[in-house]
CSV table of C-alpha atoms in Angstrom, one decimal:
chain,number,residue,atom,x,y,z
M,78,UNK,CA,0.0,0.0,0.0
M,79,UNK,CA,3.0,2.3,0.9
M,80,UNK,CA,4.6,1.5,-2.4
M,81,UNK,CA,1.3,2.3,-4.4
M,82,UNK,CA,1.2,5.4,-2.8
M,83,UNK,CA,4.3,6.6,-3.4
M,84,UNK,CA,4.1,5.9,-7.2
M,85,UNK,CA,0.6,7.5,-7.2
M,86,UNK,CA,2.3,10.4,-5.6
M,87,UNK,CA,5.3,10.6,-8.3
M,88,UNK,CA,3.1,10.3,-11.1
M,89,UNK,CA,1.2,13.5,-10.0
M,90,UNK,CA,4.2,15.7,-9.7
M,91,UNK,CA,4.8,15.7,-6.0
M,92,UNK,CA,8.1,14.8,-4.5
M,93,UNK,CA,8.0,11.5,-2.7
M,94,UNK,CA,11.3,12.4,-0.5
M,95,UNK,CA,12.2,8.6,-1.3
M,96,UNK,CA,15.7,7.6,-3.0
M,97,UNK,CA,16.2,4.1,-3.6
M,98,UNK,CA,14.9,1.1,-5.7
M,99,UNK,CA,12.9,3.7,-7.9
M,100,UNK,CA,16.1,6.4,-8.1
M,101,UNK,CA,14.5,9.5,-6.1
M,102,UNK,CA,15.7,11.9,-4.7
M,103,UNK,CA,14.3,14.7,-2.8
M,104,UNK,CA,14.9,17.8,-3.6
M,105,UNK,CA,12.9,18.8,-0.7
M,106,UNK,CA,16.1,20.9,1.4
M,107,UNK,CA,14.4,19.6,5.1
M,108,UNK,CA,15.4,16.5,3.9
M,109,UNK,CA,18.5,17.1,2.3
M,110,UNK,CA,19.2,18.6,5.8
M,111,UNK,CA,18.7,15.0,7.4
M,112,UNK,CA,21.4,13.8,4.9
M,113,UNK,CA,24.0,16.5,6.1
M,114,UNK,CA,25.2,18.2,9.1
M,115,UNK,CA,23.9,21.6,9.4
M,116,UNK,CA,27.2,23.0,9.7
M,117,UNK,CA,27.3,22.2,5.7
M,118,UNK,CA,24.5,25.5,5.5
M,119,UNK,CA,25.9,28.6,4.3
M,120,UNK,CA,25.5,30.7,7.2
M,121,UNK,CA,26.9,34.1,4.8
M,122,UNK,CA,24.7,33.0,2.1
M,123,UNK,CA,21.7,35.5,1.8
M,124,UNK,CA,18.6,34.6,3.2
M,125,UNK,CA,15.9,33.4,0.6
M,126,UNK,CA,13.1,32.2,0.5
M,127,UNK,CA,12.9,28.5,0.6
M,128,UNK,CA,11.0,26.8,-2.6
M,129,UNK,CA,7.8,27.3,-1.8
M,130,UNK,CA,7.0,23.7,-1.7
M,131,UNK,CA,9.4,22.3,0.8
M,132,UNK,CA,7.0,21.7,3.5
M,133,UNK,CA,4.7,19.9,1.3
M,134,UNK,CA,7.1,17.2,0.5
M,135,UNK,CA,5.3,13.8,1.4
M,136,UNK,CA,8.3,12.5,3.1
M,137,UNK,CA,8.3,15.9,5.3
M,138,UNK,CA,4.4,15.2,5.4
M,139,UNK,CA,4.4,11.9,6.8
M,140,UNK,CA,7.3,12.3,9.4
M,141,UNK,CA,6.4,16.1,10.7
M,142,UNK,CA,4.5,18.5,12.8
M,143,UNK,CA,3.9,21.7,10.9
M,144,UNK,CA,4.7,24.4,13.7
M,145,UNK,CA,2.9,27.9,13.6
M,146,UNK,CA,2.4,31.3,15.2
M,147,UNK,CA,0.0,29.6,17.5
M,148,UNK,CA,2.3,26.1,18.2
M,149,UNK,CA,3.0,23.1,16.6
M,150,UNK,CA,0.2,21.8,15.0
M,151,UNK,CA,-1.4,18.1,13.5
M,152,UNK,CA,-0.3,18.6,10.0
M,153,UNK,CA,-3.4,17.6,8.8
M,154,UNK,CA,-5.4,20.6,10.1
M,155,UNK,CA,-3.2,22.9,8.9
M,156,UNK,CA,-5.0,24.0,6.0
M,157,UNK,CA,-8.0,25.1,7.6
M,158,UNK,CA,-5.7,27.0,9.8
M,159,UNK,CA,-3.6,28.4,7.7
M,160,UNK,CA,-5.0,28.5,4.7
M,161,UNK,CA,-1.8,26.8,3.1
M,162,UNK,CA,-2.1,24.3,0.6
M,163,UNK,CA,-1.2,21.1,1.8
M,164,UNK,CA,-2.1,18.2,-0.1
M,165,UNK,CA,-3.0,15.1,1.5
M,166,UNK,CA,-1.5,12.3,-0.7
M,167,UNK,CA,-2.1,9.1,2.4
M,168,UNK,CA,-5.0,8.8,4.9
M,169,UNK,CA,-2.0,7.6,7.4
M,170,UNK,CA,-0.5,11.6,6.9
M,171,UNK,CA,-2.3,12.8,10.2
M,172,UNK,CA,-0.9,10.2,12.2
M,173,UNK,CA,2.6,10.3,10.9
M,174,UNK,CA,2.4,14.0,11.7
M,175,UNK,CA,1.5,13.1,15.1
M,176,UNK,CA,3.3,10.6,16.2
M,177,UNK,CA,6.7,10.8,14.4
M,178,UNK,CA,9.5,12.7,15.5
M,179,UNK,CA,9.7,15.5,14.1
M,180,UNK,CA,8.1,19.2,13.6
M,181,UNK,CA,8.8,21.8,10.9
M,182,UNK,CA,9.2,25.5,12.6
M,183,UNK,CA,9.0,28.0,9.9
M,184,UNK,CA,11.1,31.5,10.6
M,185,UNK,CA,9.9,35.0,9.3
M,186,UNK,CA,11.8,38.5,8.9
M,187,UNK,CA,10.9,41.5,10.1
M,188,UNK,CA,7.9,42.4,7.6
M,189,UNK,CA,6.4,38.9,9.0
M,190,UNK,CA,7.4,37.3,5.7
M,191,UNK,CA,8.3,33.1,6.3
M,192,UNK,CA,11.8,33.1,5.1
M,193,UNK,CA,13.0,29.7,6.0
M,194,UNK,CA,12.5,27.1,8.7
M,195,UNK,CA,13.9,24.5,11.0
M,196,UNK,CA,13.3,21.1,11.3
M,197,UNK,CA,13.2,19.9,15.3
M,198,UNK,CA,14.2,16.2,16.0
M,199,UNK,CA,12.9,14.4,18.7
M,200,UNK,CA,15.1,14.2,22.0
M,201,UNK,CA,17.7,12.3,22.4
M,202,UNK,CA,18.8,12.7,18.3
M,203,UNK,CA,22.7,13.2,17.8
M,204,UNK,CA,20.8,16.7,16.1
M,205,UNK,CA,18.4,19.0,18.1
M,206,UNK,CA,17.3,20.5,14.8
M,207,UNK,CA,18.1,21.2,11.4
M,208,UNK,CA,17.8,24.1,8.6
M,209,UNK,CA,17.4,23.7,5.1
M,210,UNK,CA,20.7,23.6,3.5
M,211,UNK,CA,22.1,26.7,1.6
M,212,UNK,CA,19.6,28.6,3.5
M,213,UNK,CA,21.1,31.5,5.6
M,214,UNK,CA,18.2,31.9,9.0
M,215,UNK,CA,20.3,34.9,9.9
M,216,UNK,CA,17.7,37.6,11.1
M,217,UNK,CA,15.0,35.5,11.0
M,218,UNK,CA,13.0,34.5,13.8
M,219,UNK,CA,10.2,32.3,15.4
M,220,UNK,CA,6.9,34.8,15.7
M,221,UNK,CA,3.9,34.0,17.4
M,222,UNK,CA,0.5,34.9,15.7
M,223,UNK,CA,-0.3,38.1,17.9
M,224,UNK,CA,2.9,39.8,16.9
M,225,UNK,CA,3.2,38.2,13.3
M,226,UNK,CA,-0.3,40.2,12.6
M,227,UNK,CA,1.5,43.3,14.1
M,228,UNK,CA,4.5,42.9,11.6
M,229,UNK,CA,2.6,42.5,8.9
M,230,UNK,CA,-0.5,45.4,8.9
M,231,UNK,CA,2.1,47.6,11.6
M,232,UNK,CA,-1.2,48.7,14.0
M,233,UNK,CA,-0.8,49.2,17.2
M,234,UNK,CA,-1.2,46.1,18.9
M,235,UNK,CA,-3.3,45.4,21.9
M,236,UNK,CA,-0.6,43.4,24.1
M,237,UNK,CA,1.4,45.6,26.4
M,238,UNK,CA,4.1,43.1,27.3
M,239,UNK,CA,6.0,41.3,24.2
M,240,UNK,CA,7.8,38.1,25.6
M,241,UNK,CA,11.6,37.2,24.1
M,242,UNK,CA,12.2,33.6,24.2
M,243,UNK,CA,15.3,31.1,23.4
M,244,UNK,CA,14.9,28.6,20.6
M,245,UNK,CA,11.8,27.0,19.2
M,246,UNK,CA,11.2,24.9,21.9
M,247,UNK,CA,10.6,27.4,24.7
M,248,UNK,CA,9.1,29.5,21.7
M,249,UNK,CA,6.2,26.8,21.3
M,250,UNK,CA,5.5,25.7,24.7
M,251,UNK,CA,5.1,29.4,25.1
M,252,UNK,CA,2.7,30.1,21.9
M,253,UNK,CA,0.9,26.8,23.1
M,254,UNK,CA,0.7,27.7,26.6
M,255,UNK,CA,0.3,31.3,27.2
M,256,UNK,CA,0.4,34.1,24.5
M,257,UNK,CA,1.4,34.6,21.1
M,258,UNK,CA,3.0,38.2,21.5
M,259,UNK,CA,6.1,36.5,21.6
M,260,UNK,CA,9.3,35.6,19.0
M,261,UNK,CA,11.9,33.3,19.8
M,262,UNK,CA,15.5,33.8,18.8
M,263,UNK,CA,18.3,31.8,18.1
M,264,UNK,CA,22.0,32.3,17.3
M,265,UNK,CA,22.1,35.3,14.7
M,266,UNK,CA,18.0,36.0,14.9
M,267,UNK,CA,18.5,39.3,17.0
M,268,UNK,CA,19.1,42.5,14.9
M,269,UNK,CA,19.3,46.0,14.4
M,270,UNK,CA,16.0,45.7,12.1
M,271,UNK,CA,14.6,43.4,15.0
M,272,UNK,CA,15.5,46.4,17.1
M,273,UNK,CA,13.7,48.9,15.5
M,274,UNK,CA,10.6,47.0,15.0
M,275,UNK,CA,9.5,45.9,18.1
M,276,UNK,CA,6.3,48.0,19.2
M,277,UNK,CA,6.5,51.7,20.4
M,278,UNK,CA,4.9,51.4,23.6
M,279,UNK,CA,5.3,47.9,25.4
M,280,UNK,CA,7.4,46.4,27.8
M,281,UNK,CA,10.1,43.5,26.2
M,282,UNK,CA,10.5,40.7,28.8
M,283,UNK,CA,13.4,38.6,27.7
M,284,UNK,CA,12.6,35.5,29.1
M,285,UNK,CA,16.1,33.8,27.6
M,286,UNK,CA,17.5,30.6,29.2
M,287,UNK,CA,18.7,31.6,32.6
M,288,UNK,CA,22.4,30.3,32.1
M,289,UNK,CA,25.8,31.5,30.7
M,290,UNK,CA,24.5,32.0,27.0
M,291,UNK,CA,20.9,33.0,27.4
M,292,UNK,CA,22.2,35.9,29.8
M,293,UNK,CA,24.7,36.8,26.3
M,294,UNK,CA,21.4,37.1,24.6
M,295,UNK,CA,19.1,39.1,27.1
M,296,UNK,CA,22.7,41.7,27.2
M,297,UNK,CA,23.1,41.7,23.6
M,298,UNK,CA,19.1,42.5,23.1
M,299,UNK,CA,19.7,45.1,25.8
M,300,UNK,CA,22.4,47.1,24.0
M,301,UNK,CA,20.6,46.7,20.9
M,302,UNK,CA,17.6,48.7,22.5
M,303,UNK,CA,19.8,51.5,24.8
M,304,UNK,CA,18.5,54.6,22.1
M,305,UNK,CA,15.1,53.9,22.6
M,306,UNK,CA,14.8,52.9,26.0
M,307,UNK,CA,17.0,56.4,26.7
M,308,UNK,CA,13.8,58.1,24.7
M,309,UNK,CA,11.7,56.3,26.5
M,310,UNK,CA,9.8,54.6,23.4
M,311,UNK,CA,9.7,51.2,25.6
M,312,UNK,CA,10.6,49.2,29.0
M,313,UNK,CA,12.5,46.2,29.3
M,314,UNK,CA,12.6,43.8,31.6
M,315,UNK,CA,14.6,40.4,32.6
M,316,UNK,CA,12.5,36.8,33.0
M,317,UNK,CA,12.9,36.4,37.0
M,318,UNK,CA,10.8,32.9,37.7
M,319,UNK,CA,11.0,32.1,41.7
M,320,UNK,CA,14.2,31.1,43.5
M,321,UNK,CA,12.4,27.5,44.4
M,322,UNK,CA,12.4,26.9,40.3
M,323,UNK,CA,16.5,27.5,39.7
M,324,UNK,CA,17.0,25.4,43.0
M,325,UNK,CA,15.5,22.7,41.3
M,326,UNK,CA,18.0,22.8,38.1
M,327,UNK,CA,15.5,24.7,36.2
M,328,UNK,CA,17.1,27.1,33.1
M,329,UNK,CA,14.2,27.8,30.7
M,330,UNK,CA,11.3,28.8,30.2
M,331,UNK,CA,9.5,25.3,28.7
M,332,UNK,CA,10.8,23.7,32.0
M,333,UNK,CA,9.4,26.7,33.8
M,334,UNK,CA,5.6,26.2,32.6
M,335,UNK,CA,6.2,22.3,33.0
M,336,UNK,CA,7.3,23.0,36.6
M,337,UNK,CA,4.2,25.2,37.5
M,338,UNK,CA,1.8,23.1,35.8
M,339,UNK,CA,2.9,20.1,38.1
M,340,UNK,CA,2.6,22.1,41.1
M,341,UNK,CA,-0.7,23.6,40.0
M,342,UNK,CA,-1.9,19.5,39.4
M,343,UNK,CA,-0.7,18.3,43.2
């Protein structure tokens, strides 16, 4: 049945992501990724937008999570969310998406435009995640759907707080779990351009891991922000969660909601 699927799939045009017996390749570049270390990506190449169809790849389909501005979600729904087109090509698609190992993060620019995206592999993987190769994610960053609508129509937004989180995971649990005012950063996301268009108005609470990098981050993000917290265009402010939480090994904020969820539940 897989087999007969597969060549159905070919025979209409869409990449199967399977190499082998019948000779394909995917040129789906979330796969290639899994086929090279991400050092291999280009990190001074300019950033691009990824072919439009590289999260429609059925080998991506079946094995993924599609993330979003509101969380990872069931690829299969993700349509009627999103309005994307996603073609189903199995009736097993929503289940792979579920329970395989892996969800596809997309990454936008400053306009709210989805520039690339990174694969996150399930824990314990030699790789925590992956980019699509010759794809530069410098400046790009994870947005949740609150601030993605600001970047994108520039009116002034209702939140009063916007949250600054490390890497997708914290970003998700986040989106997922309190508000989507929020964009998480990785190494190279924070810029000048990121700078200048955060909200006139709110307060930024960097809420970056609390350990020897994350604290590089939160002071970097500072600096970045000095002119216009000396006009007085915005506050910032530094993620404290209670001493009880670090004591426990805690560093970030995913733990953090995990942590307080448990001791909401006893």
């Amino acid at each position: 049945m897989r087999d007969e699927t597969l060549q159905s799939a070919a025979r209409q045009g869409y990449d199967t992501g399977v190499s082998g017996s019948w000779g394909w390749a995917s040129p789906c570049p979330l796969c290639g990724a899994e086929r090279q270390h991400p050092s291999r990506n280009d990190p001074r190449g300019a950033v691009a937008v990824a072919p439009s169809g590289y999260a429609f790849c059925m080998c991506c389909r079946r094995r993924v999570r599609l993330g979003g501005p509101e969380g990872a979600l069931p690829a299969r729904p993700v349509s009627s969310v999103y309005g994307l087109d996603y073609p189903t090509l199995s009736v097993l698609a929503g289940f792979y998406a579920e329970h395989r190992d892996r969800t596809i993060y997309p990454l936008y620019d400053t306009e709210g435009v989805e520039r690339s995206a990174v694969v996150r592999l399930r824990p314990g993987s030699r790789i925590k995640s992956m980019s699509p190769p010759g794809y530069s994610r410098g400046g790009l960053c994870f947005v949740g759907a609150d601030l993605l609508e600001y970047l994108r129509t520039r009116e002034t937004p209702l939140r009063s707080v916007l949250t600054i989180l490390e890497g997708e995971s914290d970003w998700d649990a986040y989106c997922r779990q309190k508000d989507t005012f929020c964009l998480g950063i990785v190494s190279g996301s924070w810029t000048d351009e990121w700078a200048a268009a955060i909200p006139y108005g709110v307060r930024v609470l960097i809420a970056t891991d609390l350990d020897a990098a994350g604290e590089r981050y939160a002071k970097y993000i500072v600096r970045s922000l000095e002119n216009r917290l000396r006009h007085g265009t915005l506050q910032v402010s530094r993620w404290s969660p209670p001493e009880e939480f670090r004591d426990s090994g805690g560093t970030d904020v995913r733990e953090y909601l995990s942590w307080t969820a448990e001791r909401e539940a006893d």
